[in-house]
PDB file of C-alpha atoms and ligand atoms in Angstrom:
ATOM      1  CA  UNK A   1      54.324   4.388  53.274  1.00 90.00           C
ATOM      2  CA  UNK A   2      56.882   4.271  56.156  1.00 95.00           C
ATOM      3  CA  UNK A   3      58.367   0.824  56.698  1.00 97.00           C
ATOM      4  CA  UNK A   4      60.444   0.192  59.396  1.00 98.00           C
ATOM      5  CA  UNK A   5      62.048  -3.105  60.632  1.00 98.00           C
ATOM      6  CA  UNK A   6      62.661  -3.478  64.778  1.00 98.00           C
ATOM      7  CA  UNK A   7      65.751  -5.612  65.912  1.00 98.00           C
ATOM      8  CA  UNK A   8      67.438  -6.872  68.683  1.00 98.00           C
ATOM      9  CA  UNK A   9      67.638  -9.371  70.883  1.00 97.00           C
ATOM     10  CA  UNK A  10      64.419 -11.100  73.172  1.00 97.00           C
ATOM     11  CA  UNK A  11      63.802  -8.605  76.029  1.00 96.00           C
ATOM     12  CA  UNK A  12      65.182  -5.389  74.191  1.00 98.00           C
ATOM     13  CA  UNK A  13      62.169  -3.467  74.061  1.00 97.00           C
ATOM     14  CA  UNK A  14      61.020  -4.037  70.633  1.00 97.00           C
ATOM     15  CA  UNK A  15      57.631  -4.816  71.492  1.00 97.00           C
ATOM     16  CA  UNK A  16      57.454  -1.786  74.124  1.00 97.00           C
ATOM     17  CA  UNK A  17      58.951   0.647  71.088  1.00 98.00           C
ATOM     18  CA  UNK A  18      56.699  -0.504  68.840  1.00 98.00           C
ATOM     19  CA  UNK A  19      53.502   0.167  71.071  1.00 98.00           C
ATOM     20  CA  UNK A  20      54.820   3.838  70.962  1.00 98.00           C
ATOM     21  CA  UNK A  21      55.559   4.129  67.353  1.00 98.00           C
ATOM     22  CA  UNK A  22      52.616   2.810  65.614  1.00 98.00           C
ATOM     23  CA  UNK A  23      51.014   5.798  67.487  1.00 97.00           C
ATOM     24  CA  UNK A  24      53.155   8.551  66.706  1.00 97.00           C
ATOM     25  CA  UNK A  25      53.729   7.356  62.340  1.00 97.00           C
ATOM     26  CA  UNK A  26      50.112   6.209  62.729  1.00 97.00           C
ATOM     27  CA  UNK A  27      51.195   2.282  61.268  1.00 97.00           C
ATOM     28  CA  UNK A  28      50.331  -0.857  61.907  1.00 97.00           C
ATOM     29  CA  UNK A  29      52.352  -3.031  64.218  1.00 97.00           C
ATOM     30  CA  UNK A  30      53.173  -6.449  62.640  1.00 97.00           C
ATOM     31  CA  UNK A  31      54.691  -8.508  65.768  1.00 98.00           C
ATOM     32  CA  UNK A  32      54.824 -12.226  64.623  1.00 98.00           C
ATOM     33  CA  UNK A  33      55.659 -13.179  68.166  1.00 96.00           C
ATOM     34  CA  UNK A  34      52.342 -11.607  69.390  1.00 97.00           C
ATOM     35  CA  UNK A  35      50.693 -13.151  66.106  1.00 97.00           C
ATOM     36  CA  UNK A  36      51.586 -16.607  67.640  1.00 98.00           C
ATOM     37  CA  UNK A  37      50.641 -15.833  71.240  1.00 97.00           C
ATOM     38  CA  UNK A  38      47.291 -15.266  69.733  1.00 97.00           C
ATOM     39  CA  UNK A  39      47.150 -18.341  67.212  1.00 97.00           C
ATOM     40  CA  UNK A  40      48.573 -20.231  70.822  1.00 97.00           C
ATOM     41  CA  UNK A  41      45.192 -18.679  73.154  1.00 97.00           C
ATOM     42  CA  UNK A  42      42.631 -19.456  70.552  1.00 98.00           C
ATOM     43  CA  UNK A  43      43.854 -23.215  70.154  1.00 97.00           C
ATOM     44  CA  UNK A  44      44.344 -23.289  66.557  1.00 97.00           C
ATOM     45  CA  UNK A  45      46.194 -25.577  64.640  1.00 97.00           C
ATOM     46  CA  UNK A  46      49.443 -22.996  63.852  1.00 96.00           C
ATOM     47  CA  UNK A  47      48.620 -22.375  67.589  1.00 97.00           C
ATOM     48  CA  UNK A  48      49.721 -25.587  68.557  1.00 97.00           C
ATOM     49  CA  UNK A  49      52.826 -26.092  66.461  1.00 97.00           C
ATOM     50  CA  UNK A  50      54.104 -23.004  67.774  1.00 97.00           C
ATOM     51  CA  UNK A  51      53.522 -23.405  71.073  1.00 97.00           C
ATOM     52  CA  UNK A  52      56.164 -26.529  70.834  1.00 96.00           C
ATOM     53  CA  UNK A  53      58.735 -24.464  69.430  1.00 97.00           C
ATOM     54  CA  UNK A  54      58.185 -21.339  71.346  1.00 97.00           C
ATOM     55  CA  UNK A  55      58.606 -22.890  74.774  1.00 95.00           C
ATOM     56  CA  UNK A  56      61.567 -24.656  74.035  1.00 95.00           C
ATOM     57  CA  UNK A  57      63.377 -21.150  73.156  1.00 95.00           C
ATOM     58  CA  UNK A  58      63.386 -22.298  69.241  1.00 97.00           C
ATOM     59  CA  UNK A  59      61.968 -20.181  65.931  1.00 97.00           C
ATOM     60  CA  UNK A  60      58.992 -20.959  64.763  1.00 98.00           C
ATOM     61  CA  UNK A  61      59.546 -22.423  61.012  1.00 98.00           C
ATOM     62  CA  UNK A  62      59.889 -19.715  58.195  1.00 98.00           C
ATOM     63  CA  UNK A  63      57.325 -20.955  56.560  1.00 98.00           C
ATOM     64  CA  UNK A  64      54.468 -20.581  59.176  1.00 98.00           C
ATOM     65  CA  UNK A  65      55.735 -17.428  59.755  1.00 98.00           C
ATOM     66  CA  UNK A  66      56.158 -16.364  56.273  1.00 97.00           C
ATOM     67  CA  UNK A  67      52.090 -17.288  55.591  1.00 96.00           C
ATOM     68  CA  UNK A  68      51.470 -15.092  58.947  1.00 96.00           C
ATOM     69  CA  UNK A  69      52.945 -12.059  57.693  1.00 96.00           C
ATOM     70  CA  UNK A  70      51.660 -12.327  54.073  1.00 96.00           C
ATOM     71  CA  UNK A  71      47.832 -12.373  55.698  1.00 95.00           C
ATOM     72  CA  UNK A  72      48.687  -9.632  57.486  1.00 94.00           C
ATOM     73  CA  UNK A  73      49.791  -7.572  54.212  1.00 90.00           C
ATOM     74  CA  UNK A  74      46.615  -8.525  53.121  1.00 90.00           C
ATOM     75  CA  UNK A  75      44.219  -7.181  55.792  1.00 95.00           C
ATOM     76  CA  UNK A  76      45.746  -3.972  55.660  1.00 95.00           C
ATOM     77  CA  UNK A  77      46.726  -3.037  51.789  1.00 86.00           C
ATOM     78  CA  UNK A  78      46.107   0.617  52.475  1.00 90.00           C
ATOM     79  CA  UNK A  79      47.533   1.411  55.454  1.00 94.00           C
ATOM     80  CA  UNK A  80      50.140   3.881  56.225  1.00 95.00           C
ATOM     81  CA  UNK A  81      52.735   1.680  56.693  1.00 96.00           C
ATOM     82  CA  UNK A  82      53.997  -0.831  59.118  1.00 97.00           C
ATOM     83  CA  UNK A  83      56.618  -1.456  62.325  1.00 98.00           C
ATOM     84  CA  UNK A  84      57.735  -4.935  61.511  1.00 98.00           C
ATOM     85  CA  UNK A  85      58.468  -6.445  65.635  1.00 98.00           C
ATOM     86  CA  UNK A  86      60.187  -9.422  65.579  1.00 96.00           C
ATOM     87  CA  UNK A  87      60.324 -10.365  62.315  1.00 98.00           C
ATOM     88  CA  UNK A  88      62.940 -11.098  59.753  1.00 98.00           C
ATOM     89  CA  UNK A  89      64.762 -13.469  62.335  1.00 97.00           C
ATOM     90  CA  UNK A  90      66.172 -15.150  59.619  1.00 97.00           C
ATOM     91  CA  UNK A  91      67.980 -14.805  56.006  1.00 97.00           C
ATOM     92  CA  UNK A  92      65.204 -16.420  54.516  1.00 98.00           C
ATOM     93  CA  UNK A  93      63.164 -14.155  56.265  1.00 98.00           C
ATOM     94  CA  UNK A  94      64.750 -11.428  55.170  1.00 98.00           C
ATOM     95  CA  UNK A  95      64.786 -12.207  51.827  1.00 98.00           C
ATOM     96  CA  UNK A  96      61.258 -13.392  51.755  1.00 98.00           C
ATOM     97  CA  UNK A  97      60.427  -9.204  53.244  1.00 98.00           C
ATOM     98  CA  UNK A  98      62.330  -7.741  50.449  1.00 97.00           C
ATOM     99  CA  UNK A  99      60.751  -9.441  48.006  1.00 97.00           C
ATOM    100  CA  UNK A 100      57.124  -9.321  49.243  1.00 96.00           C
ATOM    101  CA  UNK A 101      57.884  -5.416  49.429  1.00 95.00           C
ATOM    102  CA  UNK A 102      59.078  -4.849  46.124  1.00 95.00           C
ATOM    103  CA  UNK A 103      56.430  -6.867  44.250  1.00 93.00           C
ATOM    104  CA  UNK A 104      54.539  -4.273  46.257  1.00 91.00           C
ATOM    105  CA  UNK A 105      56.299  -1.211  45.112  1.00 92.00           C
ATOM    106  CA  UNK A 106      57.415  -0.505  48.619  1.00 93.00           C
ATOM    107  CA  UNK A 107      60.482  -0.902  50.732  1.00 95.00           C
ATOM    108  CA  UNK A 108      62.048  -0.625  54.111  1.00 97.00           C
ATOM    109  CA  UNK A 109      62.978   2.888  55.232  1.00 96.00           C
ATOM    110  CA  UNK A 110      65.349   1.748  58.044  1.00 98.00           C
ATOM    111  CA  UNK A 111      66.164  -1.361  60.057  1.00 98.00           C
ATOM    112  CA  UNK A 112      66.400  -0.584  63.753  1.00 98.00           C
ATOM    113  CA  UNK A 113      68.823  -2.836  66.020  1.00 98.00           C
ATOM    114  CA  UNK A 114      68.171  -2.344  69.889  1.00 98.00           C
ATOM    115  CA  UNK A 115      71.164  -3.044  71.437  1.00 98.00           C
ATOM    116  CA  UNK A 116      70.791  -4.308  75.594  1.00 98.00           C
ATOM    117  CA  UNK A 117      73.741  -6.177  77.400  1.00 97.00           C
ATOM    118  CA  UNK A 118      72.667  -9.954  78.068  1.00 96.00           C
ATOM    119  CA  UNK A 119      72.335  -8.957  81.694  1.00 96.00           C
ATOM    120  CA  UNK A 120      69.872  -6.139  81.445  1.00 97.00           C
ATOM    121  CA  UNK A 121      68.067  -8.433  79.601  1.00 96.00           C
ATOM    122  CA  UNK A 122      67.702 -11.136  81.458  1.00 97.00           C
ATOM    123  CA  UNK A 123      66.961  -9.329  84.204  1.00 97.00           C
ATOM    124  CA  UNK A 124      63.798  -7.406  82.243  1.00 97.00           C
ATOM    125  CA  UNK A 125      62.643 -10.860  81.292  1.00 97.00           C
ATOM    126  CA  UNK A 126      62.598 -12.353  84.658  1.00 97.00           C
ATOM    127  CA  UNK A 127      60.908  -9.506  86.054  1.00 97.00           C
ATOM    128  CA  UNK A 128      57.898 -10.006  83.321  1.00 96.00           C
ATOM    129  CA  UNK A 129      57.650 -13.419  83.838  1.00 96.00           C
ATOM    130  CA  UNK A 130      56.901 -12.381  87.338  1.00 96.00           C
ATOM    131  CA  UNK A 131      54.179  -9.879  85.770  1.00 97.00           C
ATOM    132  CA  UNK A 132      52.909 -11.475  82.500  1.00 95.00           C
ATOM    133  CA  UNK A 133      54.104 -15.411  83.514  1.00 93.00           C
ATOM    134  CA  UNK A 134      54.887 -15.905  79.688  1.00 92.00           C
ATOM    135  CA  UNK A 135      55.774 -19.606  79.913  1.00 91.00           C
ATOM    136  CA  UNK A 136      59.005 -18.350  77.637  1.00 94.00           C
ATOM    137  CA  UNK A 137      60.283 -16.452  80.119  1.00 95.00           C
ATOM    138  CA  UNK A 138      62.498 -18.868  82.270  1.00 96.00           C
ATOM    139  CA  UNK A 139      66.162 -18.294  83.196  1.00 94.00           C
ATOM    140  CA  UNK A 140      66.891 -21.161  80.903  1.00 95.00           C
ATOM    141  CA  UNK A 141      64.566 -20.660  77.559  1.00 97.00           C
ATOM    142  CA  UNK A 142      65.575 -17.135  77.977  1.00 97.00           C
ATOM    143  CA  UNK A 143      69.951 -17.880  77.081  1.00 96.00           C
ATOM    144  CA  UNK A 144      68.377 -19.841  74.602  1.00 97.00           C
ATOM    145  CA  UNK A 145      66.716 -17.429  72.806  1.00 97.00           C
ATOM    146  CA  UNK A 146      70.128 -15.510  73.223  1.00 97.00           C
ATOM    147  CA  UNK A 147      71.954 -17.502  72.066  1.00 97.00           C
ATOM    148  CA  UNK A 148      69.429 -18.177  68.769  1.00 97.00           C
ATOM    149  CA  UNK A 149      69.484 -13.921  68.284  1.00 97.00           C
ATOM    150  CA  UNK A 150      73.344 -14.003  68.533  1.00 96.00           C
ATOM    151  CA  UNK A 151      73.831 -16.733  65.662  1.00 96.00           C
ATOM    152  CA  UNK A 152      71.119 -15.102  63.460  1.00 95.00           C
ATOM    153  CA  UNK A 153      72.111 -11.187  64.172  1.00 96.00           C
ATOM    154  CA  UNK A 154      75.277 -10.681  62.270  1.00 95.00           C
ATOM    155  CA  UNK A 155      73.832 -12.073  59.230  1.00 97.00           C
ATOM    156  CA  UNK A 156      70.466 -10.116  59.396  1.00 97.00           C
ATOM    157  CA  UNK A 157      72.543  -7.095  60.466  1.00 97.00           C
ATOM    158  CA  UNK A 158      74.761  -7.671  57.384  1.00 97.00           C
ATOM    159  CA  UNK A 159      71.658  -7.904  55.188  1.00 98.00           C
ATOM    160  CA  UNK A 160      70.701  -4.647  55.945  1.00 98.00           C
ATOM    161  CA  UNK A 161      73.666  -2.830  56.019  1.00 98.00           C
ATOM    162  CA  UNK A 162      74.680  -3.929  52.662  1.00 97.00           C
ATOM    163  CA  UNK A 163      70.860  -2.342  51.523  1.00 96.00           C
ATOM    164  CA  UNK A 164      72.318   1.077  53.443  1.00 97.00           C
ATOM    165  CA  UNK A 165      69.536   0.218  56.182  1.00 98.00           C
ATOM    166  CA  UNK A 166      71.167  -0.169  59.315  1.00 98.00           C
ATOM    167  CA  UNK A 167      70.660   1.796  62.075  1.00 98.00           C
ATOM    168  CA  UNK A 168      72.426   0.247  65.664  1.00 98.00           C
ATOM    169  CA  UNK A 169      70.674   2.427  68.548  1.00 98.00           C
ATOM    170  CA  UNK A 170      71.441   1.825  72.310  1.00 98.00           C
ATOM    171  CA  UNK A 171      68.157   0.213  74.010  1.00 98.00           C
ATOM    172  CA  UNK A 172      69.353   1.046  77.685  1.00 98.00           C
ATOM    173  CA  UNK A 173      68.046   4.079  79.556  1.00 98.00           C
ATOM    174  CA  UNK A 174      64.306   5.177  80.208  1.00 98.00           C
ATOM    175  CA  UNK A 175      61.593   4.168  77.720  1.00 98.00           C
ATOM    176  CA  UNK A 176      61.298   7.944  76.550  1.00 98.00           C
ATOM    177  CA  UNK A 177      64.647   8.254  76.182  1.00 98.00           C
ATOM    178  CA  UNK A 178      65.142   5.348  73.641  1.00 98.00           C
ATOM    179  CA  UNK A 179      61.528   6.280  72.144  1.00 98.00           C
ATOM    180  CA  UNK A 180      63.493   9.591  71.067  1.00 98.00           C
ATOM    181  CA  UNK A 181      66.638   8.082  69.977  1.00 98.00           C
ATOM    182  CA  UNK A 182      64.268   6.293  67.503  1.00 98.00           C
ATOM    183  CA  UNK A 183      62.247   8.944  66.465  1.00 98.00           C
ATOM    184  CA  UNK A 184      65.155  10.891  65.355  1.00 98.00           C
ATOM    185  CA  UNK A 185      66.611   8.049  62.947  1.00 98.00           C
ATOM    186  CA  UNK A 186      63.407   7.481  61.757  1.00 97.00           C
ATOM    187  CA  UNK A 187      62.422  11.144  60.778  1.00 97.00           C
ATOM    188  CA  UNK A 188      65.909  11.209  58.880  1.00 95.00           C
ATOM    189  CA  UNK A 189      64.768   8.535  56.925  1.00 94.00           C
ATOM    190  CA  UNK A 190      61.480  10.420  55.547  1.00 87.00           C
TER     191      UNK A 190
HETATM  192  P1  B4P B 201      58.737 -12.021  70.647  1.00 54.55           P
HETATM  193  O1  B4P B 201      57.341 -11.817  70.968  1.00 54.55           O
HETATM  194  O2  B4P B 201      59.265 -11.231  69.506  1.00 54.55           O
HETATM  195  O3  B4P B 201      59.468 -11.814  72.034  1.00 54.55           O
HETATM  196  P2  B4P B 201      60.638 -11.002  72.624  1.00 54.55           P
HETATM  197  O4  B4P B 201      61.787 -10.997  71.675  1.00 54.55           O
HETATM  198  O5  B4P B 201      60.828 -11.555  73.969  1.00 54.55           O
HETATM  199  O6  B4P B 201      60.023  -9.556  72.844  1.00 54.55           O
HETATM  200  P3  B4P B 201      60.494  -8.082  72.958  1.00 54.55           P
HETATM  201  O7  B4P B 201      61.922  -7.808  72.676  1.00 54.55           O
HETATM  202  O8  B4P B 201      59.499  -7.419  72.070  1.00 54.55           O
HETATM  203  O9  B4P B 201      60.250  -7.708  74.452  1.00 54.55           O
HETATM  204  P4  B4P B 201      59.724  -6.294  74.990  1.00 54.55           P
HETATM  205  O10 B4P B 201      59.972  -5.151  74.240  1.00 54.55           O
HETATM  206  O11 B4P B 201      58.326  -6.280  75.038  1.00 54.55           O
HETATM  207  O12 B4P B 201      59.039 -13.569  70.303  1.00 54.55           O
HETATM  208  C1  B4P B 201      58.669 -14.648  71.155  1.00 54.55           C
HETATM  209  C2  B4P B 201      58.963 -16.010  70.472  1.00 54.55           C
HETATM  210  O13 B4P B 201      58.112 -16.168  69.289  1.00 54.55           O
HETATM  211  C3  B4P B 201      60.369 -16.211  69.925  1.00 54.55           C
HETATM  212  O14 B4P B 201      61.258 -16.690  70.914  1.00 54.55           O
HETATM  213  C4  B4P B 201      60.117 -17.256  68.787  1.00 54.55           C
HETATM  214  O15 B4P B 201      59.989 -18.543  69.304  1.00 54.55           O
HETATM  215  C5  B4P B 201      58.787 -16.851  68.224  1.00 54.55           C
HETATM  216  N1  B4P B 201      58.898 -15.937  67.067  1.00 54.55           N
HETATM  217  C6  B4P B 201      58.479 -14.625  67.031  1.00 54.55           C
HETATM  218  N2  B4P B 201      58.742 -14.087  65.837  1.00 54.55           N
HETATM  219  C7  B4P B 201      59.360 -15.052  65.083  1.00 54.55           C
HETATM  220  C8  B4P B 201      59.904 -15.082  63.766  1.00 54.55           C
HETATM  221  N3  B4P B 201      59.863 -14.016  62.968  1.00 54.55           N
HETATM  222  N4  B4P B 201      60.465 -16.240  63.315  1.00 54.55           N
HETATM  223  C9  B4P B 201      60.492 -17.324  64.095  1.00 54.55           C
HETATM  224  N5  B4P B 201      60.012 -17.368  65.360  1.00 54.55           N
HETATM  225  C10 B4P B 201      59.445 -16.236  65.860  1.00 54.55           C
HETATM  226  O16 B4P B 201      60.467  -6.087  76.364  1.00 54.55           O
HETATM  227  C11 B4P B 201      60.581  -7.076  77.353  1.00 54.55           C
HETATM  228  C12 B4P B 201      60.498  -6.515  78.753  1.00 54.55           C
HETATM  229  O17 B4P B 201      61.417  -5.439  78.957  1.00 54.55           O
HETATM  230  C13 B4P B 201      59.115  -5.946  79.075  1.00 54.55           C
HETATM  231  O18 B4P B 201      58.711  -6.459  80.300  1.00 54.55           O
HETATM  232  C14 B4P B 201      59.314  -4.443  79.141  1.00 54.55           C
HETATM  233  O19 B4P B 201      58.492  -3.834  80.095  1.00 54.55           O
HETATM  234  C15 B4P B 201      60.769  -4.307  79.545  1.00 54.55           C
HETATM  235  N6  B4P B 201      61.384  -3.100  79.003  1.00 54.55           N
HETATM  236  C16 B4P B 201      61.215  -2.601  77.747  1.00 54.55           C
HETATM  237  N7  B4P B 201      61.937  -1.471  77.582  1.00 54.55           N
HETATM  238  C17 B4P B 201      62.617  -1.256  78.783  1.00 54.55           C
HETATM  239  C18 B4P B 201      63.547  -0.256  79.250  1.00 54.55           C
HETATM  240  N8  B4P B 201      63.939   0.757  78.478  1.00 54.55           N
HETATM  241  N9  B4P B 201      64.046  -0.369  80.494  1.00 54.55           N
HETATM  242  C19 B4P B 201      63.655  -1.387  81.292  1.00 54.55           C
HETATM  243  N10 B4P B 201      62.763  -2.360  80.924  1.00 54.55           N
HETATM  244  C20 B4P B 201      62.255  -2.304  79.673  1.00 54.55           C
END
C-alpha cells in the first residue's frame, strides 16, 4: 500500500495534484474538504454543520472529520492505497491518522508540503471563485484560511519530520512541472 499525505496551504494545488496522482499510483483520493462539499450539496445533517464553519474560513471539528475519514477506510479496505488531500489539519488529526494506520498494519510513506507564496495564492483562489463560485473563496475567508494553515503548519510539519516523513516541495511553476517534482519524492519512497 502507498500512503501519502498532501500539505500546504488553501489554494496550493493539493486538490489539482491529487487528481493526477491517484491516476498514476492507481489510489484512492481521500479529500475531506471535497467529502464536505458533498455532505453540504446533498443537505445532510454533517452537511449543514459544516457548511457554518466552512464559510466562515474555520475547520470543521476533528471529530466530524475524524468519523469521515474512518468511513472512508472502510469502503475501500483493499485498495492500493490512498492520497490523503486536506487532511491531518490538526495534531489531533495527525495523531488520530497514525494510529488508525497502525492498528491497520500500514503507514504513511511520505508527507508532501506544497509550498505557494500568500500572493500566488490568493490570486489562484480569486480566479476560481470566478470559475467554480465556491462561496469560500472571498478575498476575506480566503486570509482566514491563511492564517488558520499558518498556526497549524509548523506543528503538523514538525509531526512529520520527527517520523522522517517530510518532504517540503515548491508548488509554483506549471502543473506538470510540480506533478514531476512529486513523482520523484514519491518513487524514492517505494
Ligand atoms: P479544501 O477542499 O481542502 O480546500 P483548499 O485548501 O482550498 O484546496 P486546494 O489546496 O486543494 O486547492 P486546489 O489544489 O484545488 O478545504 C476547504 C475547507 O474545508 C477548509 O477551509 C475547511 O473549512 C474544511 N476542511 C477540509 N478538510 C478539513 C480537515 N481535515 N479538518 C477540518 N476542516 C477541513 O487549487 C486551487 C486553485 O489553484 C485551483 O483553481 C487550481 O486550478 C489552481 N492551481 C492549482 N495548481 C496550480 C498551478 N501550478 N499554477 C496555477 N494555478 C494552479
Amino acid at each position: 500500500m502507498i500512503n501519502i499525505v498532501l500539505f500546504g496551504p488553501p489554494g496550493s494545488g493539493k486538490g489539482t495534484q491529487a487528481k493526477k496522482l491517484i491516476e498514476k499510483y492507481n489510489l484512492i483520493h481521500l479529500s475531506t474538504g471535497d467529502i464536505l462539499r458533498n455532505e453540504i450539496a446533498h443537505g445532510t445533517v454533517l452537511g449543514e454543520k459544516a457548511k457554518a464553519f466552512i464559510d466562515a474560513g474555520e475547520l470543521v471539528p476533528d471529530d466530524d472529520i475524524k468519523a469521515m475519514v474512518l468511513k472512508k477506510f472502510d469502503e475501500h479496505k483493499d485498495s492500493n492505497g490512498f492520497i490523503f488531500d486536506g487532511f491531518p489539519r490538526t495534531c489531533d488529526q495527525a495523531r488520530f491518522l497514525r494510529h488508525e494506520l497502525t492498528d491497520r498494519d500500514l503507514r504513511i510513506n511520505i508527507m508532501i508540503t506544497l509550498n505557494v507564496p500568500k500572493e500566488e495564492i490568493i490570486g489562484r483562489l480569486l480566479k476560481r471563485a470566478e470559475i467554480e463560485g465556491r462561496p469560500d473563496d472571498t478575498k476575506s475567508i480566503i486570509e482566514k484560511r491563511i492564517e488558520i494553515y499558518q498556526n497549524q503548519a509548523v506543528a503538523i510539519s514538525g509531526f512529520y519530520e520527527r517520523m522522517q516523513k517530510y518532504v517540503p516541495i515548491d508548488g509554483v511553476g506549471t502543473v506538470d512541472e510540480i506533478f514531476q517534482r512529486i513523482c520523484n519524492a514519491v518513487d524514492a519512497t517505494i
